[in-house]
C-alpha positions as a Markdown table, in Angstrom:
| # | Residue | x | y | z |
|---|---|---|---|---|
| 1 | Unk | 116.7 | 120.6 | 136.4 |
| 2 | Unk | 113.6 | 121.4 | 138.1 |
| 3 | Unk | 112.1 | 124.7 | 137.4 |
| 4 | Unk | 109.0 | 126.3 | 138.3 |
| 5 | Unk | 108.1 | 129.7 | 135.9 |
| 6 | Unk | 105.1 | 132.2 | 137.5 |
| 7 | Unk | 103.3 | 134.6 | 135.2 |
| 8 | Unk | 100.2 | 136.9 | 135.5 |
| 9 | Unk | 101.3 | 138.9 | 138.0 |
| 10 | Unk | 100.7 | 142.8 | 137.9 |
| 11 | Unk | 98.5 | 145.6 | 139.1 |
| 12 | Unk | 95.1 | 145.8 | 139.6 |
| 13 | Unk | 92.5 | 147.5 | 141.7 |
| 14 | Unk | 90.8 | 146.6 | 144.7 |
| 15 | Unk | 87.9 | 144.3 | 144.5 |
| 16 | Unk | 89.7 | 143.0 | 140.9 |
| 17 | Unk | 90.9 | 140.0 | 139.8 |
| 18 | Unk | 93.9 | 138.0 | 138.4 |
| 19 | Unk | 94.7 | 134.3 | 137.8 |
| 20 | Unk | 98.2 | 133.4 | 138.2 |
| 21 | Unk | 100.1 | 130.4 | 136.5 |
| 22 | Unk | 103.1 | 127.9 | 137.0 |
| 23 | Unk | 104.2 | 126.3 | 134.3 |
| 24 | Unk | 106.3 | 123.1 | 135.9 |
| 25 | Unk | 109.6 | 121.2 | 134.4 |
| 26 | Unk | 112.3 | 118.1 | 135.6 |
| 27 | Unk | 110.1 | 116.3 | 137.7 |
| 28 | Unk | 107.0 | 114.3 | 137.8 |
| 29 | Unk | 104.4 | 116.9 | 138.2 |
| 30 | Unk | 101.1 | 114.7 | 139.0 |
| 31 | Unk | 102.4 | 112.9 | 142.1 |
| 32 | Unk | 103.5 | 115.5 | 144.2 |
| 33 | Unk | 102.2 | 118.3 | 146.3 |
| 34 | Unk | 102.4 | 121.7 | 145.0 |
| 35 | Unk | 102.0 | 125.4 | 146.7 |
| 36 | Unk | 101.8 | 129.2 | 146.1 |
| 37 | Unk | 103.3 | 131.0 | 148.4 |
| 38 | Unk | 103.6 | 135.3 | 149.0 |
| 39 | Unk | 106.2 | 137.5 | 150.7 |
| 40 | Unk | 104.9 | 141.4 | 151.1 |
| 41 | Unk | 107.8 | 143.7 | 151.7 |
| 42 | Unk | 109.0 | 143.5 | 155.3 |
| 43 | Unk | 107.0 | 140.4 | 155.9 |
| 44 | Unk | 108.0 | 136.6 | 156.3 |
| 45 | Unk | 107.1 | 134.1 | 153.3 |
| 46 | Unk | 103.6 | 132.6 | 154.0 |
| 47 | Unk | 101.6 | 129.7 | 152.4 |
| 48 | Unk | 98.8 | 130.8 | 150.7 |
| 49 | Unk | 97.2 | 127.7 | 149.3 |
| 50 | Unk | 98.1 | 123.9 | 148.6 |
| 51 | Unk | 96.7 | 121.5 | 146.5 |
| 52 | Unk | 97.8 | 117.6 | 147.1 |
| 53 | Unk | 98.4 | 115.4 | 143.9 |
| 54 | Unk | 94.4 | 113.9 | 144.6 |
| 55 | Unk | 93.0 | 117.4 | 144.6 |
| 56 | Unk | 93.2 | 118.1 | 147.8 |
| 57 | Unk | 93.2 | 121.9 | 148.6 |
| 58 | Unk | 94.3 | 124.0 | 152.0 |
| 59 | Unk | 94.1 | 128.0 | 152.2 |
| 60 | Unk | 95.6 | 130.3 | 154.6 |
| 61 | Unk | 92.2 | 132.1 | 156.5 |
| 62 | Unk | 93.4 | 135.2 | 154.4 |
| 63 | Unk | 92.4 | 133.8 | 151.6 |
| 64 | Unk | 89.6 | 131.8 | 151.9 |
| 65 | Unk | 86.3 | 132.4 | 149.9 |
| 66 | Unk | 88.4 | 134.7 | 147.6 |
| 67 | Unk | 91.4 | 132.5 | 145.9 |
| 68 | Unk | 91.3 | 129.0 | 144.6 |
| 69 | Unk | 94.2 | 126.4 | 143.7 |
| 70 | Unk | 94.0 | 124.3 | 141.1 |
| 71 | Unk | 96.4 | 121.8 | 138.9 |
| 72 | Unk | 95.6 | 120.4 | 135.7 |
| 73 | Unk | 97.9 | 117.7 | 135.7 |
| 74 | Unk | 97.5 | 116.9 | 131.5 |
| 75 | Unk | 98.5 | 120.7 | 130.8 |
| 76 | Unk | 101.4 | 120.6 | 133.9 |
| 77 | Unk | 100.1 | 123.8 | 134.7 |
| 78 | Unk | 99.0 | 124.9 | 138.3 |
| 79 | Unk | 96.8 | 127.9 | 138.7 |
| 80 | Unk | 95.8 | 130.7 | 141.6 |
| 81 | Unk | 92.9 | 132.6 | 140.9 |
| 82 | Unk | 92.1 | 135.2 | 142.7 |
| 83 | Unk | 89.5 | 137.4 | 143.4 |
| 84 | Unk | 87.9 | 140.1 | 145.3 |
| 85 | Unk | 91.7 | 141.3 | 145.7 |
| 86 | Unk | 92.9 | 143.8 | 148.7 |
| 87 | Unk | 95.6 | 146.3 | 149.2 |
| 88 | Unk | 97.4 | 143.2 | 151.4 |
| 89 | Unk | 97.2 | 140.7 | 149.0 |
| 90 | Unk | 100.0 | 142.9 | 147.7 |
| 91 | Unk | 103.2 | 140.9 | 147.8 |
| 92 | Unk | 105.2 | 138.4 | 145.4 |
| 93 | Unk | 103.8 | 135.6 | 144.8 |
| 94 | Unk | 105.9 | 131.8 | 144.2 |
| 95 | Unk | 105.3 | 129.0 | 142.7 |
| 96 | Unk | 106.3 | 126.2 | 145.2 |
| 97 | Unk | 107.3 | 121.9 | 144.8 |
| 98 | Unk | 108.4 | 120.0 | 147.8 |
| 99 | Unk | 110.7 | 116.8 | 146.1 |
| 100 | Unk | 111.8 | 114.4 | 148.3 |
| 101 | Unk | 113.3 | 116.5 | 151.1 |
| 102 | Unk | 114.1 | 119.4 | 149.1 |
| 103 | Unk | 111.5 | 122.9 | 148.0 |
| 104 | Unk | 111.5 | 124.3 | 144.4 |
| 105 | Unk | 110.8 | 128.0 | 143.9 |
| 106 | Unk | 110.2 | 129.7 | 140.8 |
| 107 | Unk | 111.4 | 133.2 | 140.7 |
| 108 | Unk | 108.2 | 135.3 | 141.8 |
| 109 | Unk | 105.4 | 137.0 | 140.2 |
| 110 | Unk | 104.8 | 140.9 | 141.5 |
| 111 | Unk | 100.6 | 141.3 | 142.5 |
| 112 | Unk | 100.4 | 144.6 | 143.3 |
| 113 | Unk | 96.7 | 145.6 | 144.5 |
| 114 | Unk | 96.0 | 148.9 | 144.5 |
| 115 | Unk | 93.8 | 152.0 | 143.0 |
């Protein structure tokens, strides 16, 4: 019964900006870890950024200085913005959970970066 639903994905141009949202369900959001994650065509899924149930946040170099993480754990509602976007932050972007010893996906929101 866990489920994990991405939105505001889409297309934009370099140097833009979108903030994406996962909207979390069957589990008890505030105590665990949570993740986005991106797969560009081609290429492997990577982690992006994490951010620990006491607000601890990790980046992938990629993205530092240009995305943050955040969880508001009152709303269960986990956030990406990001800014200052470039044509190779194209890629799919999931929402991620790790429960006990299994992951969680949500079904992907499309970022496509481009002019």
């Amino acid at each position: 019964q866990v489920q994990l639903v991405e939105s505001g994905g889409g297309l934009v141009q370099p140097g833009g900006s979108l903030r994406l949202s996962c909207a979390p369900s069957g589990f008890i959001f505030r105590l665990y870890t949570m993740a986005w994650y991106r797969q560009a065509p081609g290429k492997q899924r990577e982690l992006v950024a994490s951010i620990t149930s006491g607000m601890n946040t990790n980046y992938a170099d990629s993205v530092k200085g240009r995305f943050t993480i955040s969880r508001d754990n009152a709303k269960k509602a986990m956030y990406l913005q990001m800014n200052s976007l470039k044509p190779e932050d194209t890629a799919v972007y999931y929402c991620n959970a790790q429960i006990g010893i299994k992951d969680y996906w949500g079904q992907g929101t499309q970022v496509t970066v481009s002019s």
